[in-house]
JSON list of C-alpha atoms in Angstrom, two decimals:
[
{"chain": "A", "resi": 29, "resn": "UNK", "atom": "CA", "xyz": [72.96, 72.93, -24.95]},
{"chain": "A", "resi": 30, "resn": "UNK", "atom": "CA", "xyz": [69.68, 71.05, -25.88]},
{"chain": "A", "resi": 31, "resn": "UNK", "atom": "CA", "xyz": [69.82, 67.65, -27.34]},
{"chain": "A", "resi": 32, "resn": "UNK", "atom": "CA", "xyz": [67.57, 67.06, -30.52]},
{"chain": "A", "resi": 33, "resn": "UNK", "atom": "CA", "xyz": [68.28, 63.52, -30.57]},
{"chain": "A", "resi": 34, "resn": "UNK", "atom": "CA", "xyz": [69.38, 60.74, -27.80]},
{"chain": "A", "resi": 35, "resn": "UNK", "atom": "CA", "xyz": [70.71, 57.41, -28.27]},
{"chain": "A", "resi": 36, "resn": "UNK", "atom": "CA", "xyz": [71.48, 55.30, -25.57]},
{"chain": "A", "resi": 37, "resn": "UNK", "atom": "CA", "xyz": [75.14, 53.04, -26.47]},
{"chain": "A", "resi": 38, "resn": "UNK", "atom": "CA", "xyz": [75.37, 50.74, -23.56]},
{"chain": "A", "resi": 39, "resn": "UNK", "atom": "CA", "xyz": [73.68, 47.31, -23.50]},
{"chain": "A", "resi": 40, "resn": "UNK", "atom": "CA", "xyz": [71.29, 46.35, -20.93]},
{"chain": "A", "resi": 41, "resn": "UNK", "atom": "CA", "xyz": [73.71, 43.87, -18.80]},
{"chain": "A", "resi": 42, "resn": "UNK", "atom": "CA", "xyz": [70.33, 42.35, -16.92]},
{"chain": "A", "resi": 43, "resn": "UNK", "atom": "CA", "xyz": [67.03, 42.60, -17.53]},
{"chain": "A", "resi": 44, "resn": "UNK", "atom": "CA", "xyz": [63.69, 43.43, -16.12]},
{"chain": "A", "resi": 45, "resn": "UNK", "atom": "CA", "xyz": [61.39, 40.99, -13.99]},
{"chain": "A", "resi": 46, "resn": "UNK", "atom": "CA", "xyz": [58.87, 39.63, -16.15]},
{"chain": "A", "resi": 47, "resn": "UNK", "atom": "CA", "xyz": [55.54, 41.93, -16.32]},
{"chain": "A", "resi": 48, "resn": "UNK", "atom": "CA", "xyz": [53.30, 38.89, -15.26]},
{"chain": "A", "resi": 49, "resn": "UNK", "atom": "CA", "xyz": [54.85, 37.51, -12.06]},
{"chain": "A", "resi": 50, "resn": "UNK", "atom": "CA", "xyz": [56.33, 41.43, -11.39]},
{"chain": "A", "resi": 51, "resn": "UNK", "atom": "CA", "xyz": [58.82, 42.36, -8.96]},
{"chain": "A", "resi": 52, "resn": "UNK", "atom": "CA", "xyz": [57.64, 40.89, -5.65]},
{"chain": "A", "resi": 53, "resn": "UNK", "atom": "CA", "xyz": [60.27, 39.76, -3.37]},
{"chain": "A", "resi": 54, "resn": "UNK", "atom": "CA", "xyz": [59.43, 42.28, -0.75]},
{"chain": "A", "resi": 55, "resn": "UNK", "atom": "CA", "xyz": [63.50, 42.11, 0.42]},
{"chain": "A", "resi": 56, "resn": "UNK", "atom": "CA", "xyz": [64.65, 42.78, -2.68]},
{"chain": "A", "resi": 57, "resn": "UNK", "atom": "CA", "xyz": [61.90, 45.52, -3.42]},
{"chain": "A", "resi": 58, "resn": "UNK", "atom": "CA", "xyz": [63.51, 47.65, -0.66]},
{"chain": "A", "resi": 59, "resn": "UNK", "atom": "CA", "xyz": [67.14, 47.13, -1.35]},
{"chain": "A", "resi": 60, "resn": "UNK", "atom": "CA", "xyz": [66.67, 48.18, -5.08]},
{"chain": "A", "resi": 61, "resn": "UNK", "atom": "CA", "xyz": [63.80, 51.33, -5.13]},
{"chain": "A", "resi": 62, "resn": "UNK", "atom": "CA", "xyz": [65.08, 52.75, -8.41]},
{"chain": "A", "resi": 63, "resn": "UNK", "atom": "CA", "xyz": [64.28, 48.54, -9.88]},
{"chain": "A", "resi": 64, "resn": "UNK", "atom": "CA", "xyz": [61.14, 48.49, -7.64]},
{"chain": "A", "resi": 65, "resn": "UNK", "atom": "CA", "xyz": [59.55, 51.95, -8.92]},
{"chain": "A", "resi": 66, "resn": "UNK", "atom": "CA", "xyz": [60.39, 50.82, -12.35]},
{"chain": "A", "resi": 67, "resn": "UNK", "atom": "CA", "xyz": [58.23, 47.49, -12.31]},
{"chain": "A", "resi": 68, "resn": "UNK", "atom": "CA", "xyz": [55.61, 48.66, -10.01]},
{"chain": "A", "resi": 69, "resn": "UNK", "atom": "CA", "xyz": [53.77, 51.22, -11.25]},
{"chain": "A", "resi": 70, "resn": "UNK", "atom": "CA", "xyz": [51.48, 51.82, -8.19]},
{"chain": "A", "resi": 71, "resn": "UNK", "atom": "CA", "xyz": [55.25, 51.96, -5.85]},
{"chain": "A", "resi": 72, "resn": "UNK", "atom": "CA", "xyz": [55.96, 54.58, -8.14]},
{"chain": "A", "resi": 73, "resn": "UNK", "atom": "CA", "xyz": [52.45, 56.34, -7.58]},
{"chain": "A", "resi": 74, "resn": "UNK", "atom": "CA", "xyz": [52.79, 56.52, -4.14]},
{"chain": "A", "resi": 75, "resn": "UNK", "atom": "CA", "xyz": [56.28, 58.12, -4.65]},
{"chain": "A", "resi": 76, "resn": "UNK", "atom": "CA", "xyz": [55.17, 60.61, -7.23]},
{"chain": "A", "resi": 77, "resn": "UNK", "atom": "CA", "xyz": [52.35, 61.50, -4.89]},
{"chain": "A", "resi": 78, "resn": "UNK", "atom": "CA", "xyz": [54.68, 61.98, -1.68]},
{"chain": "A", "resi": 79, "resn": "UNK", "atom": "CA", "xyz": [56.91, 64.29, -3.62]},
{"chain": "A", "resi": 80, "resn": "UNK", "atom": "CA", "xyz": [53.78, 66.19, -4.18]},
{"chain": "A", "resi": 81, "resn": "UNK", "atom": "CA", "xyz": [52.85, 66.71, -0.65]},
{"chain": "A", "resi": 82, "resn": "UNK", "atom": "CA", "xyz": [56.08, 67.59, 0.15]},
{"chain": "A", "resi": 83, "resn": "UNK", "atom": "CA", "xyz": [56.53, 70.32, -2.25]},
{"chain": "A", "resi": 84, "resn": "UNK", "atom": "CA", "xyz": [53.10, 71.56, -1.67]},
{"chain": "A", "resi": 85, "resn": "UNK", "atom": "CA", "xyz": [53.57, 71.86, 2.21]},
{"chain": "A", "resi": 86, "resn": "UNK", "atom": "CA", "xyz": [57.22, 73.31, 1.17]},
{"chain": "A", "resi": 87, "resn": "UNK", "atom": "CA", "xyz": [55.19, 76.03, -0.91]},
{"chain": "A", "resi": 88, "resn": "UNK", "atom": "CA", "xyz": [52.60, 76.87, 1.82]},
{"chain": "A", "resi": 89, "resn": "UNK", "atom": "CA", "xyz": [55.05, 77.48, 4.19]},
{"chain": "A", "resi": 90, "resn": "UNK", "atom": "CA", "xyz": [57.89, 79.21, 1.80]},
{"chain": "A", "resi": 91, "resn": "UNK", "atom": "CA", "xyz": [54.68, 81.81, 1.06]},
{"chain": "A", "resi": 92, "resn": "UNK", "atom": "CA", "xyz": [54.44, 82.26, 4.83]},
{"chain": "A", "resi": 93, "resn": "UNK", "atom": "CA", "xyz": [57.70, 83.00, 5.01]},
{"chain": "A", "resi": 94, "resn": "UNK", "atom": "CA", "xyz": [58.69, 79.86, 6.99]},
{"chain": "A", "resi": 95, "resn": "UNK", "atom": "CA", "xyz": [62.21, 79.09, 7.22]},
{"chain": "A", "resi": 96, "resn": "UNK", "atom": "CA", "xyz": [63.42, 75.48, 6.62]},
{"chain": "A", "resi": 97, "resn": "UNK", "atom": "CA", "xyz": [66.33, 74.16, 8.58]},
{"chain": "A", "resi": 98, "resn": "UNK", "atom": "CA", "xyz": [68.12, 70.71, 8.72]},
{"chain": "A", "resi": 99, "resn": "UNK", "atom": "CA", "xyz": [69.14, 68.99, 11.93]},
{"chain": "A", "resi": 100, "resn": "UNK", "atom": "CA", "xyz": [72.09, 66.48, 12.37]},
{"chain": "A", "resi": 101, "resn": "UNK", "atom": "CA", "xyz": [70.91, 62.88, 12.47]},
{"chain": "A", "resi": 102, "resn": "UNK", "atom": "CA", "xyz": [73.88, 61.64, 13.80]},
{"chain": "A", "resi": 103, "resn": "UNK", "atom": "CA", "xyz": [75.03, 63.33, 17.13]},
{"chain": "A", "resi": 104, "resn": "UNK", "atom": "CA", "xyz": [78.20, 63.83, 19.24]},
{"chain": "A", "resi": 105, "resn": "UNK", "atom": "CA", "xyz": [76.04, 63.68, 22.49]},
{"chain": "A", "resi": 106, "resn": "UNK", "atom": "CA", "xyz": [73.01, 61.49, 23.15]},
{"chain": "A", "resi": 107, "resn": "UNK", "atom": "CA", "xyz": [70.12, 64.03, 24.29]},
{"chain": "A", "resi": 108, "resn": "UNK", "atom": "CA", "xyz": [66.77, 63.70, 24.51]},
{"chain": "A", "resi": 109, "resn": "UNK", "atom": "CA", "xyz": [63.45, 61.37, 26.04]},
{"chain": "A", "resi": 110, "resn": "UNK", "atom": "CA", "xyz": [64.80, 58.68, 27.96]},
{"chain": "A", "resi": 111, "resn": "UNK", "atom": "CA", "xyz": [64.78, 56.35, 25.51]},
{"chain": "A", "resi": 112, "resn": "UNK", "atom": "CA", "xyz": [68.31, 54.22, 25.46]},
{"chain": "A", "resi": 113, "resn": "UNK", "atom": "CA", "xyz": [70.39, 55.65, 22.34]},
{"chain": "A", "resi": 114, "resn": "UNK", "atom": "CA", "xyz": [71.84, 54.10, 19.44]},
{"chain": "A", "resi": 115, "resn": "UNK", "atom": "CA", "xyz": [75.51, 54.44, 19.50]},
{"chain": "A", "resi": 116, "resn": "UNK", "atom": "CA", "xyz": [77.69, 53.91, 16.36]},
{"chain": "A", "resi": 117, "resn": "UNK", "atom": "CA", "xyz": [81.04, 54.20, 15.20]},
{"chain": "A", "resi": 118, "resn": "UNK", "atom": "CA", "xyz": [82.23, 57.05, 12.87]},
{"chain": "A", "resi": 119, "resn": "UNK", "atom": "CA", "xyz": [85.27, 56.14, 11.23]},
{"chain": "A", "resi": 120, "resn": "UNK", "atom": "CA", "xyz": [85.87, 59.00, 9.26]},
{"chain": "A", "resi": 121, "resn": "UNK", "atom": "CA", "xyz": [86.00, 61.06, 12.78]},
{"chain": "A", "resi": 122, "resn": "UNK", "atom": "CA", "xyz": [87.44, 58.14, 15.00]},
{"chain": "A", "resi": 123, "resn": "UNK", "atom": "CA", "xyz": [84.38, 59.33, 16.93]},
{"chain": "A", "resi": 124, "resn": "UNK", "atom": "CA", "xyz": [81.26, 57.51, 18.56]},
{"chain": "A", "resi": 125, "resn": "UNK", "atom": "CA", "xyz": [78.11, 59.30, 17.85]},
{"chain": "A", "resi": 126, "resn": "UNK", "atom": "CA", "xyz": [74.35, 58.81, 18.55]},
{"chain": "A", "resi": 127, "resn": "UNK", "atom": "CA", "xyz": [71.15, 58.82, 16.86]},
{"chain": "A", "resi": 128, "resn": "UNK", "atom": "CA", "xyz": [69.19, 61.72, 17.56]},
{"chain": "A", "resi": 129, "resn": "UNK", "atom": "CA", "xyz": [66.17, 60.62, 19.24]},
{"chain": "A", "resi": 130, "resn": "UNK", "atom": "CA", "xyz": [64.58, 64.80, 19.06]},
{"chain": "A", "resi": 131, "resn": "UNK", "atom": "CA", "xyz": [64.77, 66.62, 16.27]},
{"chain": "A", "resi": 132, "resn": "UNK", "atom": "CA", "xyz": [64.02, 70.04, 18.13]},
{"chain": "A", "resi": 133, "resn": "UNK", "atom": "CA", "xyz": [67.50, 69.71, 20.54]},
{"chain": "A", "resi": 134, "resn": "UNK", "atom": "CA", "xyz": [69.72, 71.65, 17.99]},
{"chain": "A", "resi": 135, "resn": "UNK", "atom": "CA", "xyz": [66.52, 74.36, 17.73]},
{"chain": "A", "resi": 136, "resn": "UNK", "atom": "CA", "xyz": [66.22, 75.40, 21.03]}
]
């Protein structure tokens, strides 16, 4: 189904940050990204351009027949470097797990 025509029924509940003073409260900038990529347009450049090198380094290595593979960020065990791990509590598991300090532990 393709949409000729869309109209947008809810009312804006609060509104944008002025365009002269802008939306600089660094704090605030970082909590809300979706409110700090619409009022800076150079935030949103930067973005745009990331997502670009990302998918072009994705392509080059897709047409080299690279294989992409995700690695747990949170970890039963703490492994890797001796740097002193990051311990948290996962409530959903009643477990503790760490932070993975290396990526490449769940490769080898």
């Amino acid at each position: 189904i393709m949409p000729t025509k869309l109209q947008v029924l809810t009312p804006c509940l609060r509104t944008l940050p002025p365009a002269k003073t802008g939306f600089t409260h660094k704090e605030l900038r970082y909590r809300n990204r979706s409110l700090d990529l619409i009022c800076n347009t150079d935030v949103a450049r930067v973005f745009i351009k990331k997502a670009m090198i990302v998918k072009a380094l994705r392509e080059y290595f897709d047409n080299r027949d690279f294989l992409e593979v995700e690695t747990p960020t949170m970890t039963p065990v703490a492994g890797g470097a001796t740097a002193k791990p990051f311990v948290t509590h996962f409530n959903a598991l009643h477990s503790d797990v760490f932070l993975r300090v290396a990526p490449e532990l769940y490769l080898k």
